[in-house]
Coordinates of C-alpha atoms in Angstrom, one line a residue:
Chain T
M87 CA 9.1 -5.0 4.6
E88 CA 12.7 -3.4 4.1
D89 CA 11.5 -3.2 -0.1
R90 CA 8.7 -1.9 0.8
L91 CA 10.3 1.1 3.0
V92 CA 12.6 1.2 -0.1
K93 CA 9.6 1.4 -2.2
W94 CA 8.2 4.3 0.1
F95 CA 11.3 5.9 -0.4
L96 CA 11.6 6.6 -3.8
W97 CA 8.2 7.7 -3.9
T98 CA 8.4 10.2 -1.4
V99 CA 11.7 11.1 -3.2
F100 CA 10.0 11.2 -7.0
F101 CA 7.2 13.9 -5.9
L102 CA 9.9 15.7 -4.3
F103 CA 11.6 15.8 -7.6
F104 CA 8.3 17.0 -9.4
L105 CA 7.8 19.4 -6.8
L106 CA 10.9 21.2 -7.4
A107 CA 10.5 20.9 -11.2
V108 CA 7.6 22.2 -10.9
G109 CA 8.9 25.2 -8.7
L110 CA 11.4 26.0 -11.1
F111 CA 9.4 25.8 -14.2
S112 CA 7.1 28.0 -12.3
L113 CA 9.5 30.6 -11.3
A114 CA 10.7 30.6 -15.2
V115 CA 8.0 30.9 -17.2
G116 CA 5.5 34.0 -16.8
S117 CA 5.1 37.3 -18.5
T118 CA 8.9 37.6 -18.5
G119 CA 10.5 34.6 -19.3
L120 CA 13.5 33.7 -16.7
S121 CA 15.8 31.0 -18.2
L122 CA 16.6 28.5 -15.8
R123 CA 20.0 30.0 -15.6
E124 CA 18.4 33.7 -14.6
V125 CA 16.6 32.1 -11.6
F126 CA 19.3 30.7 -10.0
L127 CA 21.3 34.4 -10.5
S128 CA 18.8 36.0 -9.4
F129 CA 19.1 34.2 -5.9
S130 CA 22.4 36.1 -5.3
R131 CA 21.5 39.5 -7.2
K132 CA 19.3 41.9 -5.1
G133 CA 18.5 44.6 -6.8
S134 CA 18.5 43.2 -10.0
V135 CA 14.8 43.1 -11.9
A136 CA 14.7 39.4 -11.9
H137 CA 15.4 39.5 -8.1
S138 CA 12.4 41.2 -7.6
I139 CA 10.5 39.3 -10.6
V140 CA 11.5 36.2 -8.5
F141 CA 11.6 37.4 -5.3
Q142 CA 8.7 39.5 -4.9
L143 CA 5.8 38.1 -7.6
R144 CA 6.5 34.4 -8.0
L145 CA 8.5 32.6 -5.3
P146 CA 5.3 33.9 -2.4
R147 CA 2.6 32.8 -5.0
I148 CA 4.2 29.3 -4.9
L149 CA 5.1 28.7 -2.0
L150 CA 1.7 29.5 -1.1
G151 CA 0.6 27.5 -3.7
F152 CA 2.7 24.6 -2.7
A153 CA 1.5 24.8 0.6
V154 CA -2.6 25.5 -0.1
G155 CA -2.0 22.6 -2.4
G156 CA -0.5 20.2 -0.2
G157 CA -3.1 21.5 2.9
L158 CA -5.8 20.7 0.3
S159 CA -4.7 17.2 -0.4
L160 CA -4.1 16.1 3.1
A161 CA -7.1 17.3 3.8
G162 CA -8.9 15.4 1.3
V163 CA -6.8 12.1 2.0
I164 CA -8.0 12.4 5.8
L165 CA -11.1 12.6 4.7
Q166 CA -12.0 10.5 2.4
G167 CA -9.9 8.1 4.6
L168 CA -12.2 8.9 7.8
F169 CA -15.8 8.9 6.1
R170 CA -14.6 5.5 3.6
N171 CA -16.3 7.6 1.0
P172 CA -14.0 8.4 -2.3
L173 CA -16.2 11.7 -2.9
V174 CA -15.6 13.5 0.0
E175 CA -13.3 16.3 0.0
P176 CA -12.3 19.3 1.9
Y177 CA -15.0 21.6 0.9
T178 CA -18.0 18.7 1.0
L179 CA -18.1 19.3 5.2
G180 CA -19.2 23.1 4.3
I181 CA -15.8 25.0 5.4
S182 CA -15.2 26.5 2.6
G183 CA -19.1 27.4 2.0
G184 CA -18.8 29.4 5.8
A185 CA -15.5 30.8 4.5
A186 CA -16.7 32.6 1.6
L187 CA -20.0 33.4 3.4
G188 CA -17.3 35.5 6.0
V189 CA -15.7 36.6 3.0
S190 CA -19.1 37.8 1.1
L191 CA -20.6 39.7 4.2
G192 CA -16.6 41.3 4.7
M193 CA -17.5 42.8 1.2
L194 CA -20.8 43.6 1.9
L195 CA -20.3 45.4 4.3
G196 CA -17.0 47.2 3.2
L197 CA -14.1 46.1 6.1
P198 CA -11.6 46.0 3.2
R199 CA -11.7 49.4 3.0
S200 CA -11.8 49.9 6.7
M201 CA -9.3 46.8 7.6
G202 CA -6.9 46.4 4.7
L203 CA -5.8 43.4 3.2
V204 CA -5.5 41.0 6.1
A205 CA -9.4 41.8 6.5
L206 CA -10.7 39.0 3.9
P207 CA -8.5 36.0 5.1
L208 CA -9.5 36.9 8.9
L209 CA -12.9 36.7 8.0
G210 CA -13.2 34.1 5.9
F211 CA -11.7 31.7 8.8
L212 CA -13.8 32.9 10.8
G213 CA -17.1 31.9 9.0
A214 CA -14.7 27.9 8.4
V215 CA -15.0 28.4 12.2
V216 CA -17.7 28.6 12.8
V217 CA -18.8 26.3 10.7
I218 CA -16.6 23.7 11.7
G219 CA -18.3 24.3 14.9
L220 CA -22.2 24.2 14.2
V221 CA -21.5 20.9 11.7
Y222 CA -19.0 19.5 14.8
V223 CA -21.9 20.0 17.3
L224 CA -25.1 18.9 15.0
S225 CA -23.4 15.5 14.5
T226 CA -22.2 14.8 17.7
R227 CA -24.6 12.9 19.9
K228 CA -23.6 11.9 23.3
G229 CA -20.2 12.3 22.6
V230 CA -20.4 9.8 19.6
M231 CA -19.6 11.5 16.3
R232 CA -22.2 9.8 13.1
I233 CA -19.4 10.1 10.6
Q234 CA -22.4 9.7 7.7
G235 CA -24.2 12.3 9.7
L236 CA -21.3 14.9 9.6
L237 CA -21.7 14.4 5.8
L238 CA -25.0 15.3 5.4
T239 CA -25.0 18.3 7.6
G240 CA -21.6 20.0 5.6
V241 CA -23.7 19.2 2.7
M242 CA -26.4 21.1 4.1
V243 CA -24.5 23.8 5.3
S244 CA -22.8 24.2 2.0
F245 CA -26.3 24.9 0.3
I246 CA -27.4 26.8 3.2
S247 CA -24.4 29.3 2.9
S248 CA -23.8 29.0 -1.0
S249 CA -27.5 30.4 -0.6
L250 CA -26.4 33.3 1.1
I251 CA -24.0 34.1 -0.9
M252 CA -25.9 34.3 -3.4
L253 CA -28.0 36.8 -1.5
I254 CA -25.1 38.7 -0.4
M255 CA -24.3 38.9 -4.4
A256 CA -27.7 40.0 -5.2
V257 CA -27.6 43.1 -3.0
S258 CA -23.9 44.0 -3.2
R259 CA -22.7 46.6 -5.6
L260 CA -20.9 46.0 -8.8
E261 CA -17.6 46.2 -7.4
D262 CA -17.8 43.9 -4.4
L263 CA -19.6 41.7 -6.8
H264 CA -16.5 41.4 -8.8
S265 CA -14.1 40.9 -5.9
I266 CA -15.9 38.4 -4.1
V267 CA -16.3 36.1 -7.3
F268 CA -12.9 36.3 -8.0
W269 CA -12.4 35.1 -4.3
I270 CA -14.5 32.6 -5.1
M271 CA -12.9 31.3 -8.0
G272 CA -9.8 30.9 -5.9
F273 CA -6.3 33.3 -6.7
L274 CA -3.0 32.5 -5.3
G275 CA -1.7 35.9 -6.5
E276 CA -2.8 38.2 -4.0
T277 CA -0.3 37.3 -1.0
D278 CA 2.9 38.5 0.8
W279 CA 5.6 36.7 2.9
W280 CA 4.0 36.5 6.7
M281 CA 0.6 34.8 4.9
V282 CA 3.1 32.4 2.7
T283 CA 5.0 31.5 6.4
L284 CA 1.9 31.4 8.3
M285 CA -0.1 28.8 5.6
G286 CA 3.8 26.6 4.6
G287 CA 4.0 26.6 8.6
V288 CA 0.4 25.3 9.1
S289 CA 0.4 22.6 6.0
L290 CA 3.6 20.7 7.5
V291 CA 2.7 20.8 10.9
A292 CA -0.1 18.9 10.1
L293 CA 1.5 16.8 7.9
V294 CA 3.5 15.7 10.9
L295 CA 0.7 15.9 13.0
S296 CA -1.4 13.6 10.4
Y297 CA 1.4 10.7 10.4
F298 CA 0.0 10.3 14.4
F299 CA -2.9 9.0 13.1
A300 CA -1.3 7.1 10.1
L301 CA -2.4 3.2 10.9
D302 CA -5.4 4.7 12.7
L303 CA -6.7 5.6 9.4
N304 CA -5.2 2.2 7.6
A305 CA -7.6 0.3 10.6
L306 CA -10.6 2.6 10.0
A307 CA -10.6 1.7 6.5
L308 CA -12.2 -1.9 7.7
G309 CA -14.7 0.3 9.2
E310 CA -15.5 1.6 12.7
E311 CA -15.9 -1.2 14.8
E312 CA -13.4 -3.7 13.6
A313 CA -10.9 -0.8 13.9
R314 CA -12.4 -0.5 17.5
H315 CA -11.0 -4.6 17.6
L316 CA -7.8 -3.8 16.6
G317 CA -7.2 -1.4 19.5
V318 CA -8.1 2.4 18.0
E319 CA -9.7 4.8 20.0
V320 CA -12.3 5.7 17.2
E321 CA -14.2 8.6 18.8
K322 CA -10.8 10.4 19.6
S323 CA -9.3 9.6 16.2
K324 CA -12.3 11.1 14.5
R325 CA -12.4 13.8 15.9
L326 CA -9.1 15.0 16.2
L327 CA -8.8 14.3 12.3
F328 CA -12.1 15.9 11.9
L329 CA -10.7 18.8 13.5
L330 CA -7.3 18.9 11.7
A331 CA -8.6 18.4 8.5
S332 CA -11.1 21.5 9.1
V333 CA -8.7 23.6 10.1
V334 CA -6.3 23.5 7.4
T335 CA -9.0 23.7 4.6
G336 CA -10.5 26.8 6.4
L337 CA -6.8 28.0 6.5
C338 CA -6.1 27.5 3.0
V339 CA -9.7 28.9 1.8
S340 CA -9.3 32.3 3.6
A341 CA -5.8 31.9 2.4
A342 CA -6.3 31.3 -1.4
G343 CA -10.2 31.1 -2.0
I344 CA -12.0 28.4 -3.3
I345 CA -9.9 26.2 -5.1
G346 CA -12.0 23.3 -6.1
F347 CA -10.5 19.7 -6.8
V348 CA -6.8 19.3 -5.6
G349 CA -8.4 17.7 -2.6
L350 CA -10.9 15.3 -4.4
V351 CA -8.6 14.5 -7.3
V352 CA -5.1 14.4 -5.8
P353 CA -5.5 12.0 -3.6
H354 CA -7.4 9.2 -6.0
F355 CA -4.2 9.7 -8.0
V356 CA -1.8 9.2 -5.5
R357 CA -3.5 5.9 -4.7
M358 CA -3.7 4.6 -8.0
V359 CA -0.2 4.9 -7.9
V360 CA 1.5 4.4 -4.4
G361 CA -1.2 2.2 -2.7
R362 CA -3.5 2.8 -0.2
D363 CA -1.8 2.4 2.9
H364 CA -1.4 6.1 4.6
R365 CA 2.0 6.1 5.8
I366 CA 3.1 6.7 2.1
L367 CA -0.6 8.1 1.5
L368 CA -0.4 11.1 3.4
V369 CA 3.0 12.5 2.1
A370 CA 3.1 11.2 -1.6
S371 CA -0.5 13.4 -1.4
F372 CA 0.9 16.1 -0.1
L373 CA 3.5 16.8 -1.9
C374 CA 2.0 15.7 -5.0
G375 CA -0.9 18.2 -4.2
A376 CA 1.0 20.8 -3.7
A377 CA 2.9 20.2 -7.2
F378 CA -0.7 19.9 -8.7
L379 CA -1.6 23.1 -7.7
V380 CA 1.1 25.3 -8.7
L381 CA 1.1 23.8 -11.9
C382 CA -2.2 24.6 -12.2
D383 CA -1.8 28.3 -11.0
T384 CA 1.2 28.3 -13.5
V385 CA -1.0 28.2 -16.4
A386 CA -3.6 30.1 -15.1
R387 CA -0.7 32.8 -15.3
V388 CA 0.4 32.4 -18.7
A389 CA -2.0 30.4 -21.0
V390 CA -4.1 34.7 -21.6
A391 CA -1.5 36.6 -20.7
P392 CA -1.0 39.6 -19.3
M393 CA -4.6 38.2 -18.0
E394 CA -4.7 36.0 -15.7
L395 CA -7.3 33.0 -15.4
P396 CA -8.8 31.6 -11.7
V397 CA -6.7 28.7 -10.8
G398 CA -9.7 27.3 -9.8
V399 CA -11.2 27.2 -13.0
I400 CA -7.9 25.1 -14.4
T401 CA -7.8 23.0 -11.6
G402 CA -11.4 22.1 -12.4
I403 CA -11.4 21.9 -16.4
V404 CA -7.2 19.5 -15.8
G405 CA -8.2 17.4 -12.7
G406 CA -12.1 16.6 -14.1
V407 CA -10.5 15.8 -17.2
L408 CA -7.9 14.0 -16.1
F409 CA -9.8 12.0 -13.2
I410 CA -12.2 11.3 -16.0
Y411 CA -9.5 9.8 -18.3
A412 CA -8.3 7.7 -14.9
L413 CA -11.6 6.5 -14.3
T414 CA -12.2 5.1 -17.6
R415 CA -8.4 3.3 -17.8
N416 CA -8.4 1.9 -13.9
E417 CA -11.8 1.1 -12.6
A418 CA -10.2 -0.3 -9.6
G419 CA -7.9 2.3 -8.6
V420 CA -10.9 4.6 -7.7
R421 CA -12.6 2.7 -5.0
M422 CA -12.3 3.0 -1.8
Chain C
M101 CA -10.0 -16.0 32.0
L102 CA -13.5 -14.3 30.4
R103 CA -16.4 -13.7 33.0
V104 CA -19.8 -12.2 32.2
R105 CA -21.9 -11.5 35.3
G106 CA -25.5 -10.2 35.6
L107 CA -25.1 -9.0 32.1
V108 CA -28.0 -6.7 30.9
C109 CA -26.9 -4.9 27.5
G110 CA -28.4 -3.3 24.0
Y111 CA -30.3 -1.0 22.6
R112 CA -32.6 1.5 24.9
D113 CA -36.2 1.0 23.7
G114 CA -34.5 -2.1 21.4
F115 CA -33.3 -4.9 21.9
Q116 CA -31.9 -6.0 25.0
L117 CA -29.7 -8.9 26.5
R118 CA -30.8 -9.7 30.0
D119 CA -29.5 -11.8 33.0
V120 CA -26.2 -13.0 31.2
D121 CA -23.6 -14.8 32.8
L122 CA -21.1 -16.9 31.7
A123 CA -17.1 -18.2 32.1
V124 CA -14.3 -18.8 30.1
A125 CA -11.4 -20.8 30.8
P126 CA -8.3 -20.6 29.2
G127 CA -8.2 -23.6 26.3
E128 CA -11.8 -23.6 27.0
F129 CA -14.0 -23.5 23.7
L130 CA -17.4 -22.4 24.3
G131 CA -20.4 -22.2 21.5
I132 CA -22.7 -19.8 21.6
I133 CA -26.1 -21.3 19.7
G134 CA -30.0 -19.8 19.6
P135 CA -31.9 -18.8 17.0
N136 CA -32.3 -15.7 14.8
G137 CA -32.2 -12.6 17.0
S138 CA -31.7 -14.4 20.2
G139 CA -29.2 -12.0 21.1
K140 CA -25.7 -14.0 19.9
T141 CA -24.5 -10.8 17.8
T142 CA -24.8 -8.5 20.7
L143 CA -23.5 -11.0 23.1
V144 CA -20.4 -11.1 20.7
R145 CA -20.7 -6.8 20.7
A146 CA -20.4 -7.0 24.5
L147 CA -17.5 -9.4 24.8
A148 CA -15.7 -7.4 22.3
R149 CA -15.9 -4.2 23.8
S150 CA -18.3 -2.7 21.3
L151 CA -21.7 -2.3 23.8
R152 CA -21.3 -1.0 27.2
P153 CA -23.3 -3.2 29.8
L154 CA -26.3 -1.2 31.2
A155 CA -25.8 -3.5 34.2
G156 CA -23.6 -5.9 35.1
E157 CA -19.9 -6.8 34.1
V158 CA -17.7 -8.0 32.1
L159 CA -14.5 -9.0 33.4
L160 CA -11.1 -10.3 31.5
E161 CA -8.3 -11.5 34.1
G162 CA -10.5 -9.9 36.6
R163 CA -10.1 -6.2 35.5
D164 CA -13.3 -4.8 34.3
I165 CA -13.2 -4.8 29.7
W166 CA -13.9 -1.1 29.6
S167 CA -11.2 -0.5 32.4
I168 CA -8.6 -1.9 30.0
P169 CA -7.0 0.3 27.8
P170 CA -8.3 -0.1 23.7
R171 CA -4.8 -1.2 22.7
E172 CA -4.0 -3.6 25.5
F173 CA -7.6 -4.9 25.2
A174 CA -6.9 -5.9 21.8
R175 CA -3.7 -7.8 22.2
Q176 CA -5.7 -9.9 24.3
V177 CA -9.0 -10.4 22.4
A178 CA -9.4 -11.3 18.7
V179 CA -13.1 -10.4 17.1
V180 CA -14.1 -11.5 14.1
S181 CA -17.3 -10.8 13.2
Q182 CA -19.8 -11.3 10.6
G183 CA -19.0 -8.7 7.4
G184 CA -16.5 -6.6 7.2
H185 CA -15.0 -4.8 4.5
G186 CA -11.6 -4.3 3.2
G187 CA -12.1 -3.3 -0.6
P188 CA -9.4 -2.9 -3.0
M189 CA -7.0 -4.1 -0.2
K190 CA -4.1 -7.0 -0.7
V191 CA -4.6 -9.4 1.7
E192 CA -1.2 -9.2 3.2
E193 CA -2.0 -5.5 3.7
Y194 CA -5.3 -7.1 5.2
V195 CA -3.6 -9.1 7.8
L196 CA -0.9 -7.0 8.9
L197 CA -3.1 -4.9 10.2
G198 CA -3.9 -7.0 12.8
R199 CA -0.5 -5.7 14.2
I200 CA -1.2 -2.9 14.5
P201 CA -2.1 -3.0 18.8
H202 CA 1.8 -4.3 18.9
Y203 CA 2.9 -1.5 17.4
G204 CA 5.2 0.6 20.1
P205 CA 4.8 4.4 20.6
F206 CA 6.7 5.6 17.5
Q207 CA 6.7 2.8 15.9
F208 CA 6.0 3.5 12.1
L209 CA 7.1 -0.3 10.2
E210 CA 5.7 -3.4 10.8
S211 CA 8.8 -4.9 12.4
S212 CA 10.5 -8.2 11.2
R213 CA 8.9 -10.0 13.9
D214 CA 5.4 -8.3 12.8
M215 CA 6.0 -9.4 9.5
E216 CA 7.0 -13.0 10.8
V217 CA 3.2 -13.5 12.7
A218 CA 1.2 -12.1 10.4
R219 CA 2.9 -15.0 8.1
K220 CA 2.8 -17.8 10.2
A221 CA -1.0 -16.3 10.7
M222 CA -1.8 -16.5 6.8
E223 CA 0.0 -20.3 6.6
L224 CA -1.9 -21.7 9.7
T225 CA -5.2 -20.6 8.0
G226 CA -3.9 -21.6 4.5
I227 CA -4.0 -18.2 2.5
A228 CA -0.4 -17.8 2.3
H229 CA -0.5 -18.5 -1.4
L230 CA -3.0 -15.5 -1.8
K231 CA -1.0 -13.4 0.0
G232 CA -1.2 -10.8 -3.0
R233 CA -4.1 -10.3 -4.0
T234 CA -7.0 -8.2 -2.9
L235 CA -9.7 -9.1 -1.0
E236 CA -12.8 -8.1 -3.4
E237 CA -11.4 -10.9 -5.8
M238 CA -11.6 -13.5 -3.4
S239 CA -15.0 -16.0 -2.4
G240 CA -16.9 -15.3 0.7
G241 CA -14.8 -18.9 2.3
E242 CA -11.3 -17.2 1.4
R243 CA -12.0 -13.9 2.6
Q244 CA -13.7 -15.4 6.1
L245 CA -10.1 -17.0 6.3
V246 CA -8.0 -14.0 5.6
M247 CA -11.0 -12.2 8.7
L248 CA -9.1 -15.3 11.2
A249 CA -5.9 -14.6 10.2
R250 CA -5.8 -10.8 11.1
A251 CA -7.4 -12.2 14.4
L252 CA -4.4 -14.2 14.8
A253 CA -2.1 -11.5 13.9
Q254 CA -2.9 -10.3 16.3
E255 CA -1.9 -13.0 19.1
P256 CA -4.9 -13.3 21.0
R257 CA -5.2 -14.9 24.2
L258 CA -9.6 -14.8 23.4
L259 CA -10.6 -15.3 20.4
I260 CA -14.2 -14.3 19.6
L261 CA -15.5 -15.6 16.2
D262 CA -19.5 -14.5 15.0
E263 CA -20.3 -17.2 12.4
P264 CA -16.7 -18.0 11.4
T265 CA -18.2 -20.9 9.0
T266 CA -21.3 -19.1 7.5
H267 CA -19.9 -18.8 3.7
L268 CA -18.3 -22.0 3.8
D269 CA -18.4 -25.5 2.1
I270 CA -18.0 -28.3 4.7
A271 CA -14.7 -29.4 3.6
H272 CA -13.0 -25.1 4.7
Q273 CA -16.3 -25.5 8.0
V274 CA -14.1 -28.6 9.4
A275 CA -10.5 -27.1 8.6
V276 CA -11.5 -23.3 10.2
L277 CA -12.7 -25.5 13.4
D278 CA -10.2 -27.7 13.4
L279 CA -7.7 -24.8 13.1
V280 CA -9.5 -22.6 15.7
Q281 CA -9.6 -26.2 18.0
R282 CA -5.2 -26.6 17.5
L283 CA -4.8 -23.5 18.7
R284 CA -6.8 -23.6 21.3
E285 CA -4.9 -26.9 22.4
E286 CA -1.0 -25.9 21.3
L287 CA -1.5 -22.5 22.4
G288 CA -4.4 -22.6 25.0
I289 CA -6.4 -19.2 23.2
A290 CA -9.7 -19.7 24.4
L291 CA -12.9 -19.3 21.9
V292 CA -16.5 -18.0 22.0
V293 CA -17.9 -19.1 18.5
V294 CA -21.0 -18.3 17.4
L295 CA -22.2 -21.2 15.4
H296 CA -25.4 -21.7 13.5
D297 CA -24.2 -25.1 12.9
L298 CA -26.4 -27.0 15.9
N299 CA -24.0 -30.2 14.3
L300 CA -20.4 -28.4 14.4
A301 CA -21.4 -26.9 17.9
S302 CA -21.7 -29.8 19.2
E303 CA -19.2 -31.1 17.5
Y304 CA -16.0 -28.8 18.7
G305 CA -17.7 -27.1 21.7
Q306 CA -16.7 -28.1 25.1
R307 CA -19.5 -26.4 26.3
L308 CA -22.7 -24.6 24.0
M309 CA -24.9 -21.9 25.7
L310 CA -28.2 -22.0 24.3
M311 CA -29.5 -18.5 24.0
K312 CA -33.6 -17.7 23.2
G313 CA -34.7 -13.8 23.7
G314 CA -31.9 -12.3 25.2
R315 CA -31.7 -14.8 28.0
V316 CA -29.2 -18.0 28.2
K317 CA -31.9 -20.4 28.2
V318 CA -29.4 -23.5 29.2
Q319 CA -25.7 -23.9 29.5
G320 CA -23.9 -26.9 29.7
S321 CA -21.7 -30.0 27.8
P322 CA -23.5 -30.9 24.2
H323 CA -25.2 -33.5 26.5
E324 CA -26.6 -31.1 28.4
V325 CA -27.7 -28.5 25.9
I326 CA -28.4 -30.5 22.0
R327 CA -31.9 -32.5 23.8
R328 CA -34.9 -32.5 21.5
E329 CA -37.4 -31.5 24.0
L330 CA -35.0 -27.9 24.2
L331 CA -34.2 -27.5 20.4
R332 CA -38.0 -28.1 19.7
E333 CA -38.9 -25.2 22.3
V334 CA -36.4 -22.6 21.2
Y335 CA -35.9 -23.0 17.2
G336 CA -39.3 -24.1 17.4
V337 CA -38.9 -27.2 14.7
E338 CA -39.1 -30.6 15.3
V339 CA -35.6 -32.5 15.2
V340 CA -34.2 -36.2 15.6
V341 CA -31.3 -36.1 18.5
E342 CA -28.8 -38.7 18.1
K343 CA -25.1 -40.0 19.1
H344 CA -22.6 -39.2 16.6
P345 CA -20.9 -42.5 15.6
L346 CA -17.3 -41.9 16.4
S347 CA -17.1 -38.5 19.0
G348 CA -20.3 -39.7 20.9
R349 CA -21.2 -36.5 20.7
P350 CA -25.0 -35.6 20.2
Y351 CA -25.9 -34.7 16.4
V352 CA -29.1 -33.4 15.1
V353 CA -31.6 -34.0 11.6
V354 CA -34.5 -32.1 11.0
V355 CA -38.2 -33.7 10.5
S356 CA -39.9 -31.9 7.6
G357 CA -43.3 -30.6 7.7
K358 CA -43.3 -30.2 11.1
T359 CA -42.5 -27.1 11.7
E360 CA -44.5 -24.4 14.0
V361 CA -42.4 -21.4 13.0
G362 CA -44.7 -18.9 10.4
S363 CA -46.8 -21.9 10.8
W364 CA -50.3 -21.0 8.9
R365 CA -52.3 -23.0 10.8
R366 CA -51.6 -21.9 14.0

């Protein structure tokens, strides 16, 4: 028992260091390269160029990346555990589709011009909330939430919303079209401290809350009926976990657009490394997802500088390639 | 300890269990037998708090099981159902899941007592040497023992087993039921065991319940239940019932070529 605790602690420390290293690396590189020394010095030198690069450009973006990456991975672990299905990710439930639909609709109506920057995240979140409610109601019958039904409903809602988005794109003006496409591909750069604080808070709170369900998730790996035999209040846990994962996903998508693959790939990797116990899996995935997204975002910033690539492109390519590699090497690890 | 009164239970418009009455005392072994589709598993689900009764009640120590908080119920009653999966989970992890109902409100890790109970459960079931293996690389029989160990880790007072010997060879069948017998005698655990094998049921059960079409056909000692006419009527198969030379309990031998189930001639 003790050695398991030690092992878990060491893994947590390892992922924390990884996260920190990625963060520092990301602070240093970019169109203006800074040495680590300059980065550290900039903390105390207000008004210097380095200070404004670090504090106004890079740090908010990195912190947002941490929050979104961690949040999406966490949602991925929760949902994969809940559905006992390794292909489920935060976007399978149609939440991202709803958010994207909200944003596209807002752009079509020209709301960002009248309401300012806050309009898009707000609309995204509204869209996500509508979809969460819809999926929830459609898949609950007589107080029982049918997990497989939930999955199918989610996938169908995704299809419907992506069709509607295409419709909106077809009728929107060129400059709106460009913004919609860009938003859909995911972008961490357009942020401010308010958004960073909100998302950081939400992600951390979600991580803490998820730990109240770590044992339930472990038991649910045996199936709902078996979990019930172990005294887990399955309906309550399913409902709360679904809501937790959905709200986090909705907020992440609203803040950063649709950044794919983080919530799918990272939990798998972490499961291969630390095992299947949710008591370590939750925090390890959170940290690893945070680091992974920031790393991808850094690549997106510097790969074809001064141009920027959408971060969703990088997470997709890097995540997909790594995943296939791991799949062929370690067949047992990706199973649930 | 467990008492069922006038239980009607099942799936709307589908299969239903009707008018089931039964009682199990602490340290008693109740064997449930009956043909496929006679309602054995439905009954198990009703007793295990997985299926709400449509009428009647299931009482544990005089309390309606649906009024007992789930975790408290899981500390009293453990269930080993058919199937069940754990994928690539390690045996030890799986057995430790049986400790979940015993966790305190802010307990995050297994206590040393939890580890001790799990270790004992694995030793009792003879799977201690397998604890580092994963469930999917085990044989069906070994997996059954692992599931039993998990149930024992719950430290239940009532153990419900749904066909615990199905995938086992006779040596393991006897080993499992001997073990279960010992738990009953030494710890006073009450047992409700669904068995397909009439001879095992007769040999181990103190009381048997024969079911047919969702109803209790007859309930009583093995001598009262394992009877030629009864079995012929319920199973539709010709049998010979003899007396076990050592235990004196009845045992059943089938007679080939006389089946009525799905007969062409009828």
